[in-house]
Tab-separated table of C-alpha atoms in Angstrom:
chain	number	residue	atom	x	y	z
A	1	UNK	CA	0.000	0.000	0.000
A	2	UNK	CA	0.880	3.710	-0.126
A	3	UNK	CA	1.788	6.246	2.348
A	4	UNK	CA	-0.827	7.492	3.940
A	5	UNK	CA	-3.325	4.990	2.258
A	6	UNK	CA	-5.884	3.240	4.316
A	7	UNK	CA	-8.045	0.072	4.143
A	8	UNK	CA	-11.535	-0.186	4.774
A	9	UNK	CA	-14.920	-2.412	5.528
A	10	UNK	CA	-18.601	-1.878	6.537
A	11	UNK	CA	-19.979	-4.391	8.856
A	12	UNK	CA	-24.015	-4.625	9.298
A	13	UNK	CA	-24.408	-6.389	13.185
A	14	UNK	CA	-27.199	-6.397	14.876
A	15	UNK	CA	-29.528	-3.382	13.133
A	16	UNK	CA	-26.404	-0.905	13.010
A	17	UNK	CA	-23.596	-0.790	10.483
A	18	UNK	CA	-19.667	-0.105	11.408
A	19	UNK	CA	-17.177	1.203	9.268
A	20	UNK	CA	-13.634	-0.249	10.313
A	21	UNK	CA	-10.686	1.524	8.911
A	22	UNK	CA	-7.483	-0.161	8.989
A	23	UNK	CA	-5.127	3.642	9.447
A	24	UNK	CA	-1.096	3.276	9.332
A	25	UNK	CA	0.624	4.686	12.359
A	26	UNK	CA	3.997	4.292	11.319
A	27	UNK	CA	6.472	1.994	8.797
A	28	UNK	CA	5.138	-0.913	10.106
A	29	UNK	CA	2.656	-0.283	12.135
A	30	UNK	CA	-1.599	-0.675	11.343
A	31	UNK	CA	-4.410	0.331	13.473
A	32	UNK	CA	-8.037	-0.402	13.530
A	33	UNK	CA	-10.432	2.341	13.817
A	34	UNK	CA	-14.087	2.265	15.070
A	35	UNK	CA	-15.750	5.924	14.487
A	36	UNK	CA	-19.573	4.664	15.503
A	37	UNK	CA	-18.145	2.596	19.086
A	38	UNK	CA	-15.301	5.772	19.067
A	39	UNK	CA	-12.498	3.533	19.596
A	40	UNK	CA	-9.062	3.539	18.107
A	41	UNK	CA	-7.317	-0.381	18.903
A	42	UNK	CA	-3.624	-2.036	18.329
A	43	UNK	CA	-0.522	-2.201	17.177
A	44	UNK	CA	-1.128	-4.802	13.830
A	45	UNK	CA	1.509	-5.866	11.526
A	46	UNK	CA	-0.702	-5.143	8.566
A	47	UNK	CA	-3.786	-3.631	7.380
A	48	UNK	CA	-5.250	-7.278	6.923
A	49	UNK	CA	-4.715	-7.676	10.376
A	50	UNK	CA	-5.713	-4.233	11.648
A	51	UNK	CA	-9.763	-5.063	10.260
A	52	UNK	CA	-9.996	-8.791	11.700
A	53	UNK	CA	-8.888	-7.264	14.909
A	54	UNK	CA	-11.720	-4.028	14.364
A	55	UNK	CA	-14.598	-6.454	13.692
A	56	UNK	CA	-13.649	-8.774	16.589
A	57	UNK	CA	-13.391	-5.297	18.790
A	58	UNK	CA	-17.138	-4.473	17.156
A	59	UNK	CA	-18.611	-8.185	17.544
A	60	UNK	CA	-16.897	-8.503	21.191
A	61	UNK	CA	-18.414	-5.298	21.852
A	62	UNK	CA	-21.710	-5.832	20.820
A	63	UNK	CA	-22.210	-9.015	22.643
A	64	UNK	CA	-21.040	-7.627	25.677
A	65	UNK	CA	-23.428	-4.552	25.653
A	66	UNK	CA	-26.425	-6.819	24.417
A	67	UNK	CA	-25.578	-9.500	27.607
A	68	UNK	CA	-25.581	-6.487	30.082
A	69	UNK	CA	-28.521	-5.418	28.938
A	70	UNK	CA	-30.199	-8.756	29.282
């Protein structure tokens, strides 16, 4: 990928829909990036990476909200 380029995915979970952005933070470095929960997660080795680890954030989350609410 290029400088400054970024990867991304829309996940529809239970009724609402996430955008996951997979942002570089360095040489080597890929985040994942959750604007609707408002969280920013890891350290990944790659952008591939960086998105499996933003929809398990976003399905981990979701669960957890929806069991407290039970």
């Amino acid at each position: 990928m290029q400088a400054g380029a970024h990867e991304s995915i829309e996940l529809a979970y239970r009724g609402h829909v996430y955008t996951i952005l997979a942002v570089p933070m360095g040489a080597r470095c890929w985040s994942a990036v959750c604007s609707e929960l408002g969280v920013v997660q890891g350290h990944y080795p790659t952008a591939r990476d960086a998105i499996l680890g933003g929809l398990h954030l976003v399905l981990q989350y979701r669960t957890r909200r929806a069991d407290l609410a039970a």
